[in-house]
Coordinates of C-alpha atoms in Angstrom, one line a residue:
Chain T
X1 CA 114.6 55.9 -35.7
X2 CA 115.6 52.5 -37.0
X3 CA 119.2 51.5 -36.4
X4 CA 121.6 52.0 -39.3
X5 CA 123.6 49.3 -41.0
X6 CA 126.7 50.4 -39.0
X7 CA 127.4 47.7 -36.5
X8 CA 130.0 48.0 -33.7
X9 CA 131.2 45.1 -31.6
X10 CA 132.8 45.8 -28.2
X11 CA 134.9 42.9 -26.9
X12 CA 135.1 43.1 -23.1
X13 CA 132.6 45.0 -21.2
X14 CA 134.7 46.0 -18.2
X15 CA 135.5 49.6 -17.1
X16 CA 136.8 50.6 -20.6
X17 CA 134.5 48.5 -22.8
X18 CA 131.4 49.4 -20.7
X19 CA 132.3 53.1 -20.7
X20 CA 133.0 52.9 -24.5
X21 CA 129.6 51.2 -25.1
X22 CA 127.8 53.8 -23.0
X23 CA 129.6 56.7 -24.6
X24 CA 129.0 55.4 -28.1
X25 CA 125.2 55.4 -27.8
X26 CA 123.8 57.0 -30.9
X27 CA 127.2 57.1 -32.8
X28 CA 126.3 56.8 -36.5
X29 CA 123.0 55.5 -35.2
X30 CA 124.9 52.2 -34.8
X31 CA 123.9 48.8 -33.6
X32 CA 126.1 48.0 -30.6
X33 CA 126.9 44.4 -29.8
X34 CA 129.0 43.1 -26.9
X35 CA 131.2 40.1 -26.1
X36 CA 132.0 39.3 -22.5
X37 CA 132.8 36.0 -20.8
X38 CA 130.6 37.0 -17.9
X39 CA 126.9 36.3 -18.7
X40 CA 125.7 38.5 -15.9
X41 CA 127.5 41.5 -17.3
X42 CA 126.0 40.8 -20.8
X43 CA 122.4 40.6 -19.3
X44 CA 123.0 43.8 -17.3
X45 CA 124.3 45.7 -20.3
X46 CA 121.3 44.5 -22.4
X47 CA 118.9 45.5 -19.6
X48 CA 120.6 48.9 -19.4
X49 CA 120.1 49.3 -23.1
X50 CA 123.8 49.7 -23.5
X51 CA 124.2 46.9 -26.0
X52 CA 121.5 45.4 -28.3
X53 CA 122.8 41.8 -28.0
X54 CA 125.6 40.0 -26.1
X55 CA 127.7 37.0 -26.8
X56 CA 130.0 34.9 -24.5
X57 CA 132.3 34.1 -27.3
X58 CA 133.4 36.1 -30.4
X59 CA 132.8 33.0 -32.5
X60 CA 129.1 33.2 -31.7
X61 CA 128.6 36.7 -33.2
X62 CA 126.4 36.3 -36.2
X63 CA 126.4 39.8 -37.7
X64 CA 128.5 41.6 -40.2
X65 CA 130.7 44.0 -38.3
X66 CA 131.9 47.4 -39.4
X67 CA 134.0 48.1 -36.3
X68 CA 135.4 45.9 -33.5
X69 CA 136.8 47.6 -30.4
X70 CA 138.9 45.4 -28.2
X71 CA 138.7 46.4 -24.6
X72 CA 140.5 43.4 -23.1
X73 CA 143.8 42.9 -21.3
X74 CA 147.1 43.2 -23.3
X75 CA 147.7 39.4 -23.7
X76 CA 144.1 38.8 -24.7
X77 CA 144.3 41.7 -27.2
X78 CA 147.4 40.2 -28.8
X79 CA 145.8 36.7 -29.0
X80 CA 142.6 38.1 -30.5
X81 CA 144.5 39.9 -33.2
X82 CA 146.6 36.9 -34.0
X83 CA 143.9 34.3 -34.0
X84 CA 140.3 35.7 -34.4
X85 CA 138.5 35.0 -37.7
X86 CA 137.8 38.6 -38.9
X87 CA 136.2 39.8 -42.1
X88 CA 138.3 41.9 -44.4
X89 CA 135.6 44.6 -44.4
X90 CA 135.9 45.0 -40.6
X91 CA 138.0 47.7 -39.0
X92 CA 139.6 46.6 -35.7
X93 CA 140.9 48.8 -33.0
X94 CA 141.9 48.4 -29.3
X95 CA 142.3 50.4 -26.2
X96 CA 145.5 48.8 -24.9
X97 CA 148.0 50.9 -23.0
X98 CA 151.0 49.5 -24.9
X99 CA 151.3 49.4 -28.7
X100 CA 154.7 48.2 -29.8
X101 CA 154.1 44.5 -28.8
X102 CA 151.0 44.5 -31.1
X103 CA 153.0 45.7 -34.2
X104 CA 153.3 42.4 -35.9
X105 CA 150.1 40.9 -34.6
X106 CA 148.0 41.5 -37.6
X107 CA 150.8 40.7 -40.1
X108 CA 149.5 38.5 -42.9
X109 CA 145.9 38.9 -41.7
X110 CA 143.4 40.4 -44.1
X111 CA 141.5 42.7 -41.7
X112 CA 142.2 46.4 -41.1
X113 CA 143.7 47.3 -37.7
X114 CA 144.6 50.6 -36.1
X115 CA 145.9 50.7 -32.6
X116 CA 144.2 53.1 -30.1
X117 CA 144.7 54.3 -26.6
X118 CA 142.3 56.6 -24.8
X119 CA 144.2 58.3 -22.0
X120 CA 141.5 57.7 -19.4
X121 CA 141.0 55.3 -16.5
X122 CA 139.8 55.0 -12.9
X123 CA 141.1 53.2 -9.8
X124 CA 138.1 50.9 -9.9
X125 CA 137.3 48.5 -12.7
X126 CA 134.4 46.4 -14.1
X127 CA 131.2 47.1 -15.9
X128 CA 129.6 48.2 -12.7
X129 CA 132.0 51.3 -12.6
X130 CA 131.8 52.1 -16.3
X131 CA 130.7 55.6 -17.1
X132 CA 129.7 57.4 -20.4
X133 CA 131.7 60.4 -19.2
X134 CA 135.0 58.5 -18.6
X135 CA 136.6 59.9 -21.8
X136 CA 135.6 63.5 -21.4
X137 CA 138.5 65.8 -22.1
X138 CA 140.9 62.9 -22.4
X139 CA 143.4 62.6 -25.2
X140 CA 142.9 59.7 -27.7
X141 CA 146.1 58.2 -29.1
X142 CA 146.1 56.4 -32.5
X143 CA 148.9 54.5 -34.1
X144 CA 148.0 53.9 -37.7
X145 CA 150.5 52.1 -40.0
X146 CA 151.7 53.4 -43.4
X147 CA 149.1 51.1 -44.9
X148 CA 146.2 52.4 -42.9
X149 CA 143.3 54.0 -44.9
X150 CA 142.6 57.6 -44.4
X151 CA 138.9 56.9 -43.9
X152 CA 139.6 54.4 -41.2
X153 CA 141.7 57.0 -39.3
X154 CA 139.0 59.6 -39.8
X155 CA 136.4 57.2 -38.5
X156 CA 138.4 56.6 -35.3
X157 CA 139.0 60.4 -34.8
X158 CA 135.2 60.9 -35.2
X159 CA 134.6 58.2 -32.7
X160 CA 137.1 59.7 -30.2
X161 CA 135.4 63.1 -30.6
X162 CA 132.0 61.6 -30.1
X163 CA 132.9 59.9 -26.8
X164 CA 134.1 63.3 -25.5
X165 CA 137.9 63.3 -26.1
X166 CA 139.4 66.8 -26.4
X167 CA 141.8 65.7 -29.0
X168 CA 143.3 62.9 -31.0
X169 CA 147.0 62.4 -31.3
X170 CA 148.5 60.4 -34.2
X171 CA 151.7 58.8 -33.3
X172 CA 153.8 55.7 -33.9
X173 CA 153.9 52.6 -31.8
X174 CA 157.4 53.3 -30.7
X175 CA 156.9 56.9 -29.8
X176 CA 153.7 55.9 -28.0
X177 CA 155.4 53.3 -25.9
X178 CA 158.3 55.6 -25.1
X179 CA 156.1 58.5 -24.0
X180 CA 153.6 56.3 -22.1
X181 CA 156.5 54.7 -20.2
X182 CA 157.1 58.1 -18.7
X183 CA 153.6 59.8 -18.5
X184 CA 151.7 56.8 -17.2
X185 CA 153.7 53.7 -16.4
X186 CA 156.5 55.4 -14.4
X187 CA 153.8 57.2 -12.4
X188 CA 152.1 53.9 -11.6
X189 CA 155.4 52.3 -10.5
X190 CA 156.3 55.3 -8.4
X191 CA 152.9 55.3 -6.7
X192 CA 153.3 51.6 -6.0
X193 CA 156.8 51.9 -4.7
X194 CA 155.7 54.8 -2.4
X195 CA 153.1 52.4 -0.9
X196 CA 155.8 49.7 -0.4
X197 CA 156.5 51.2 3.1
X198 CA 155.4 50.4 6.6
X199 CA 155.2 54.1 7.2
X200 CA 152.0 54.1 5.2
X201 CA 150.3 52.0 7.9
X202 CA 151.0 54.7 10.4
X203 CA 150.4 57.7 8.2
X204 CA 146.9 58.6 9.2
X205 CA 146.9 62.0 10.9
X206 CA 150.4 62.7 9.6
X207 CA 149.4 63.2 6.0
X208 CA 148.0 65.8 3.7
X209 CA 147.3 66.1 0.0
X210 CA 150.8 65.2 -1.3
X211 CA 150.6 61.6 0.0
X212 CA 147.1 61.2 -1.3
X213 CA 147.9 62.5 -4.8
X214 CA 151.3 60.8 -5.3
X215 CA 149.9 57.4 -4.3
X216 CA 146.5 57.6 -5.8
X217 CA 147.1 55.2 -8.7
X218 CA 148.7 52.6 -6.5
X219 CA 145.2 51.3 -6.2
X220 CA 145.4 49.6 -9.5
X221 CA 144.4 46.4 -11.4
X222 CA 147.7 44.7 -10.6
X223 CA 147.3 41.9 -13.2
X224 CA 146.6 44.3 -16.0
X225 CA 149.5 46.6 -15.1
X226 CA 151.9 43.7 -14.8
X227 CA 151.0 42.8 -18.4
X228 CA 151.4 46.4 -19.5
X229 CA 154.8 46.9 -17.8
X230 CA 156.1 43.6 -19.1
X231 CA 155.0 44.5 -22.6
X232 CA 157.0 47.7 -22.4
X233 CA 159.9 46.7 -20.2
X234 CA 162.8 48.3 -22.1
X235 CA 161.2 51.8 -22.2
X236 CA 160.0 51.5 -18.6
X237 CA 163.4 50.3 -17.3
X238 CA 165.1 53.4 -18.9
X239 CA 162.5 55.7 -17.3
X240 CA 163.1 54.1 -13.9
X241 CA 166.9 54.5 -14.3
X242 CA 166.6 58.2 -15.2
X243 CA 164.2 58.8 -12.3
X244 CA 166.3 57.0 -9.7
X245 CA 169.3 59.0 -10.9
X246 CA 167.3 62.2 -10.2
X247 CA 166.3 60.8 -6.8
X248 CA 170.0 60.1 -6.1
X249 CA 171.1 63.6 -7.0
X250 CA 168.7 64.9 -4.3
X251 CA 170.2 62.4 -1.9
X252 CA 173.7 63.5 -2.7
X253 CA 172.9 67.1 -2.2
X254 CA 171.3 66.3 1.2
X255 CA 174.3 64.3 2.4
X256 CA 176.8 66.9 1.2
X257 CA 174.8 69.7 2.8
X258 CA 174.7 71.3 -0.7
X259 CA 171.7 73.6 -0.2
X260 CA 172.4 75.6 -3.4
X261 CA 172.5 72.4 -5.4
X262 CA 169.3 71.1 -3.8
X263 CA 167.6 74.4 -4.4
X264 CA 168.6 74.5 -8.1
X265 CA 167.3 71.0 -8.6
X266 CA 163.9 71.8 -7.0
X267 CA 163.6 75.2 -8.8
X268 CA 164.4 73.6 -12.2
X269 CA 161.8 71.0 -11.7
X270 CA 159.3 73.6 -10.5
X271 CA 159.9 75.7 -13.6
X272 CA 159.6 72.7 -15.9
X273 CA 156.3 71.8 -14.2
X274 CA 155.1 75.4 -14.6
X275 CA 156.0 75.3 -18.3
X276 CA 154.1 72.1 -18.7
X277 CA 151.0 73.5 -17.0
X278 CA 151.0 76.6 -19.1
X279 CA 151.4 74.6 -22.3
X280 CA 148.6 72.3 -21.3
X281 CA 146.3 75.3 -20.6
X282 CA 147.3 77.2 -23.7
X283 CA 146.7 74.5 -26.3
Chain Q
X1 CA 131.2 93.3 20.9
X2 CA 134.4 94.8 22.3
X3 CA 137.6 92.9 21.7
X4 CA 138.7 90.7 24.7
X5 CA 142.0 91.0 26.4
X6 CA 143.3 88.0 24.5
X7 CA 145.9 89.2 21.9
X8 CA 147.3 87.0 19.2
X9 CA 150.3 88.0 17.1
X10 CA 150.9 86.3 13.8
X11 CA 154.5 86.7 12.5
X12 CA 154.6 86.3 8.7
X13 CA 151.4 87.0 6.7
X14 CA 152.1 84.7 3.8
X15 CA 150.0 81.8 2.7
X16 CA 150.1 80.1 6.1
X17 CA 150.0 83.3 8.3
X18 CA 147.4 85.0 6.2
X19 CA 145.2 81.9 6.2
X20 CA 145.7 81.5 10.0
X21 CA 144.8 85.2 10.6
X22 CA 141.7 84.8 8.5
X23 CA 140.6 81.5 10.0
X24 CA 141.2 82.9 13.6
X25 CA 138.8 85.8 13.2
X26 CA 136.6 85.7 16.3
X27 CA 138.6 83.2 18.2
X28 CA 138.2 84.0 21.9
X29 CA 137.1 87.4 20.6
X30 CA 140.8 88.1 20.2
X31 CA 142.7 91.1 19.0
X32 CA 144.8 90.0 16.0
X33 CA 148.1 91.7 15.3
X34 CA 150.5 90.9 12.4
X35 CA 154.2 91.2 11.6
X36 CA 155.4 91.2 8.1
X37 CA 158.4 92.7 6.4
X38 CA 156.2 93.7 3.4
X39 CA 154.4 97.0 4.3
X40 CA 151.9 96.4 1.4
X41 CA 150.9 93.1 2.8
X42 CA 150.3 94.7 6.2
X43 CA 148.1 97.5 4.7
X44 CA 146.2 95.0 2.7
X45 CA 145.6 92.8 5.8
X46 CA 144.5 95.8 7.8
X47 CA 142.2 97.0 5.0
X48 CA 140.7 93.5 4.7
X49 CA 140.0 93.6 8.5
X50 CA 142.1 90.5 8.9
X51 CA 144.4 92.1 11.5
X52 CA 143.8 95.1 13.7
X53 CA 147.4 96.4 13.4
X54 CA 150.5 95.6 11.6
X55 CA 154.2 95.9 12.3
X56 CA 157.3 95.6 10.1
X57 CA 159.5 94.4 12.9
X58 CA 158.6 92.3 16.0
X59 CA 160.5 94.7 18.2
X60 CA 157.9 97.4 17.3
X61 CA 155.0 95.5 18.7
X62 CA 153.8 97.4 21.8
X63 CA 151.1 95.2 23.2
X64 CA 151.1 92.4 25.8
X65 CA 150.8 89.2 23.8
X66 CA 149.0 86.0 24.9
X67 CA 149.9 83.9 21.8
X68 CA 152.5 84.3 19.1
X69 CA 152.1 82.1 16.0
X70 CA 155.3 82.0 13.9
X71 CA 154.4 81.5 10.2
X72 CA 157.8 82.1 8.7
X73 CA 160.5 79.9 7.0
X74 CA 162.4 77.3 9.0
X75 CA 165.6 79.3 9.4
X76 CA 163.7 82.4 10.4
X77 CA 161.6 80.4 12.9
X78 CA 164.8 79.1 14.6
X79 CA 166.4 82.5 14.7
X80 CA 163.2 84.0 16.2
X81 CA 163.0 81.4 19.0
X82 CA 166.7 81.8 19.8
X83 CA 166.8 85.6 19.8
X84 CA 163.5 87.4 20.1
X85 CA 162.7 89.1 23.4
X86 CA 159.5 87.4 24.5
X87 CA 157.5 87.8 27.7
X88 CA 157.3 84.8 30.0
X89 CA 153.5 85.1 30.0
X90 CA 153.4 84.6 26.2
X91 CA 152.8 81.2 24.6
X92 CA 154.7 80.7 21.3
X93 CA 153.9 78.2 18.6
X94 CA 154.9 77.9 15.0
X95 CA 153.7 76.1 11.8
X96 CA 157.1 74.8 10.6
X97 CA 157.1 71.5 8.7
X98 CA 160.2 70.2 10.6
X99 CA 160.4 70.1 14.4
X100 CA 163.5 68.3 15.6
X101 CA 165.9 71.1 14.7
X102 CA 163.9 73.5 16.9
X103 CA 164.2 71.2 20.0
X104 CA 166.9 73.2 21.7
X105 CA 166.0 76.6 20.4
X106 CA 164.0 77.7 23.4
X107 CA 166.4 76.2 25.9
X108 CA 167.2 78.6 28.6
X109 CA 164.6 81.1 27.4
X110 CA 161.8 82.0 29.7
X111 CA 158.8 81.9 27.4
X112 CA 156.5 78.9 26.8
X113 CA 156.9 77.2 23.4
X114 CA 155.0 74.3 21.8
X115 CA 155.8 73.3 18.2
X116 CA 152.9 73.0 15.8
X117 CA 152.4 71.8 12.2
X118 CA 149.0 72.1 10.4
X119 CA 149.1 69.5 7.6
X120 CA 147.8 71.9 5.0
X121 CA 149.3 73.9 2.1
X122 CA 148.9 74.9 -1.5
X123 CA 151.1 75.1 -4.6
X124 CA 150.8 78.9 -4.5
X125 CA 152.1 81.2 -1.7
X126 CA 151.7 84.6 -0.3
X127 CA 149.0 86.6 1.5
X128 CA 147.2 87.0 -1.9
X129 CA 146.5 83.3 -1.9
X130 CA 145.7 82.9 1.8
X131 CA 142.3 81.4 2.6
X132 CA 140.3 81.0 5.8
X133 CA 139.4 77.5 4.7
X134 CA 143.0 76.3 4.1
X135 CA 142.9 74.2 7.3
X136 CA 139.5 72.6 6.9
X137 CA 139.7 68.9 7.6
X138 CA 143.4 69.0 8.0
X139 CA 145.3 67.3 10.8
X140 CA 147.1 69.6 13.3
X141 CA 150.3 68.1 14.8
X142 CA 151.6 69.4 18.2
X143 CA 155.0 68.5 19.8
X144 CA 154.7 69.6 23.4
X145 CA 157.7 68.9 25.7
X146 CA 157.5 67.2 29.1
X147 CA 157.4 70.7 30.7
X148 CA 154.5 72.0 28.6
X149 CA 151.5 73.1 30.5
X150 CA 148.3 71.3 30.0
X151 CA 146.3 74.5 29.5
X152 CA 148.8 75.6 26.8
X153 CA 148.2 72.3 24.9
X154 CA 144.5 72.7 25.4
X155 CA 144.6 76.2 24.0
X156 CA 146.3 75.1 20.8
X157 CA 143.9 72.2 20.4
X158 CA 141.1 74.6 20.7
X159 CA 142.7 76.9 18.2
X160 CA 143.2 74.0 15.7
X161 CA 139.6 73.0 16.0
X162 CA 138.5 76.6 15.6
X163 CA 140.3 77.0 12.3
X164 CA 138.6 73.9 11.0
X165 CA 141.1 71.0 11.6
X166 CA 139.5 67.6 11.9
X167 CA 141.9 66.4 14.6
X168 CA 144.9 67.2 16.6
X169 CA 147.7 64.7 16.9
X170 CA 150.1 65.0 19.9
X171 CA 153.5 63.6 19.0
X172 CA 157.2 64.0 19.7
X173 CA 159.6 66.0 17.5
X174 CA 161.5 62.9 16.5
X175 CA 158.3 60.9 15.5
X176 CA 157.0 64.0 13.7
X177 CA 160.2 64.4 11.6
X178 CA 160.4 60.7 10.8
X179 CA 156.7 60.5 9.7
X180 CA 156.8 63.8 7.8
X181 CA 159.9 62.7 6.0
X182 CA 157.7 60.0 4.4
X183 CA 154.2 61.4 4.3
X184 CA 155.2 64.9 2.9
X185 CA 158.9 65.4 2.2
X186 CA 159.5 62.2 0.2
X187 CA 156.3 63.0 -1.9
X188 CA 157.8 66.4 -2.7
X189 CA 161.2 65.0 -3.7
X190 CA 159.5 62.3 -5.9
X191 CA 157.3 64.9 -7.6
X192 CA 160.3 67.1 -8.2
X193 CA 162.4 64.1 -9.5
X194 CA 159.6 63.1 -11.8
X195 CA 159.6 66.6 -13.4
X196 CA 163.4 66.4 -13.8
X197 CA 162.9 64.8 -17.3
X198 CA 162.8 66.2 -20.8
X199 CA 159.8 63.9 -21.4
X200 CA 157.7 66.3 -19.4
X201 CA 158.2 68.9 -22.2
X202 CA 156.7 66.6 -24.7
X203 CA 154.0 65.1 -22.5
X204 CA 151.0 67.2 -23.6
X205 CA 148.5 64.9 -25.3
X206 CA 150.2 61.8 -23.9
X207 CA 149.1 62.2 -20.3
X208 CA 146.2 61.6 -18.1
X209 CA 145.5 61.9 -14.4
X210 CA 148.5 59.9 -13.0
X211 CA 151.1 62.4 -14.3
X212 CA 149.0 65.4 -13.1
X213 CA 148.6 63.9 -9.6
X214 CA 152.1 62.4 -9.0
X215 CA 153.7 65.7 -10.0
X216 CA 151.3 68.2 -8.5
X217 CA 153.5 69.3 -5.6
X218 CA 156.6 69.8 -7.8
X219 CA 155.2 73.3 -8.2
X220 CA 156.6 74.3 -4.8
X221 CA 158.3 77.1 -2.9
X222 CA 161.8 75.7 -3.6
X223 CA 163.6 77.9 -1.1
X224 CA 161.3 76.9 1.7
X225 CA 161.4 73.2 0.8
X226 CA 165.2 73.4 0.6
X227 CA 165.3 74.6 4.2
X228 CA 162.8 71.9 5.3
X229 CA 164.7 69.1 3.6
X230 CA 168.1 70.2 4.9
X231 CA 166.6 70.5 8.4
X232 CA 165.5 66.8 8.2
X233 CA 168.2 65.4 6.0
X234 CA 168.8 62.1 8.0
X235 CA 165.2 61.0 8.0
X236 CA 164.6 62.1 4.5
X237 CA 167.8 60.3 3.2
X238 CA 166.6 57.1 4.8
X239 CA 163.2 57.4 3.1
X240 CA 164.8 58.1 -0.3
X241 CA 167.0 54.9 0.2
X242 CA 164.0 52.7 1.1
X243 CA 162.0 54.1 -1.8
X244 CA 164.7 53.7 -4.4
X245 CA 165.2 50.1 -3.1
X246 CA 161.5 49.6 -3.9
X247 CA 161.9 51.1 -7.4
X248 CA 164.9 48.9 -8.0
X249 CA 163.0 45.8 -7.1
X250 CA 160.5 46.6 -9.8
X251 CA 163.3 47.2 -12.2
X252 CA 164.9 43.8 -11.3
X253 CA 161.5 42.0 -11.9
X254 CA 161.2 43.7 -15.3
X255 CA 164.7 42.8 -16.4
X256 CA 164.3 39.2 -15.2
X257 CA 160.9 38.9 -16.9
X258 CA 159.6 37.9 -13.4
X259 CA 155.9 38.6 -14.0
X260 CA 154.8 36.9 -10.8
X261 CA 157.3 38.9 -8.7
X262 CA 156.2 42.1 -10.3
X263 CA 152.5 41.2 -9.8
X264 CA 153.1 40.4 -6.1
X265 CA 154.8 43.7 -5.6
X266 CA 152.1 45.7 -7.2
X267 CA 149.3 43.8 -5.5
X268 CA 151.0 44.2 -2.0
X269 CA 151.2 47.9 -2.5
X270 CA 147.7 48.1 -3.8
X271 CA 146.5 46.2 -0.7
X272 CA 148.5 48.5 1.6
X273 CA 147.0 51.5 -0.1
X274 CA 143.5 50.1 0.3
X275 CA 144.0 49.5 4.0
X276 CA 145.2 53.0 4.4
X277 CA 142.2 54.4 2.6
X278 CA 139.8 52.4 4.7
X279 CA 141.6 53.5 7.9
X280 CA 141.4 57.0 6.9
X281 CA 137.7 56.8 6.0
X282 CA 136.9 54.9 9.2
X283 CA 138.5 57.2 11.7

């Protein structure tokens, strides 16, 4: 079947962009193009049949584009939205883990932009680790503005479903950043702080599943997460404060020998976790 | 094949005791007896062929015992070691997650005791969830005293290997408690404190693997963990302090806009975690 007129450009063929390109194969029978600064990645993606054509710079792309998906770091995403020369017929989205800092980026520009955030990732990065199944059963967050067109939102929902996401959640940039500060960023800070201990070097033989699971995401792309944390510093700082307050209430109960208080704390959290698990299963 | 003269009594047929009983089937061709306060659990375990005979009270056990394995809560373990009438020919061990508080428990008693701690567990408890494979690839910690007999240590190592553990680590009570405060207890406190947040109630759709993994063990037996934490409060409090210091250094970097400092922190932890993973794989 000949390719349709629908052309998608993925900017950045790392873990997210590579996975997106692989998962999008066949979507609307589209032509898939890619931009990456690494020529080897472009050749590899072309050889794999994942993209039809690759470009080192966005400026070199010579086709009319229906959809641009930015799969680059937070700073680069902001810079692209502020500076790239984009046609008014093109819909632009991104996969960046923070949304509020991009709010004003497209102001005054004539292209259409809707922020996106697929809740998926891995501890390893790069095109070499990209996987068409990365988004399976994930949630896809979208942050349309009041000016966003209904058909643009529908297109992105259709795309999210096509790549395997179990649902799309429509939210605002502010709610997104507040929730993500807890559900994702705080977890990464905690995992990292747990590994900031000489005990970890001696833990082999003394550990079981809890150490493995609580510290899993400490193996992270530290440059990317530094950008994400900095771009959401107010929400994240509030989450850290609440969390350390909770830690300190455990400490206080221990010091005071307050077994009942400690038990209440643990049992309340256990119940809340159970409710969360049930909700997640039920929906 | 007729049962040998070797008789093992398991006290407490919950998750640990039930799993231990199931995993020990055939070990030294032993007779397996069980004590549990719940008559239904005893009947079920007899019907399942997991134990040969069950008793509601230890005092009712009418056989000569070679090995007693205590699979009961920390307080009950202490009380048993202090008060139970045990033959001097019997070796006693336990599976309690804290060891220091038991140090003096057997003092003046005439039985042989070696502390044990298989590094395995689940978020669900009770005989109904017990599993012969619970200990597979786990580490088994032993805390013999200077008076412990070599053959007793060897017997427990043989047992650990038989139930599927990948290795046995010989350690002291103090080292055990210091290490476990970090590798296990701190992880459980952190998971619990992470769930002490109203954000968790709204997290469905906004979360991915990091929330799931960091909070997995918050679904815990809160009574048992209260006892374990209280019995190791000094080591655990130190771990909480170091950890919250680490959390606060992330917060300070965020507030000061110190991207380099934040990046260094995340990268150092990432490297430490990588070293740990390599070590664990290599050994």
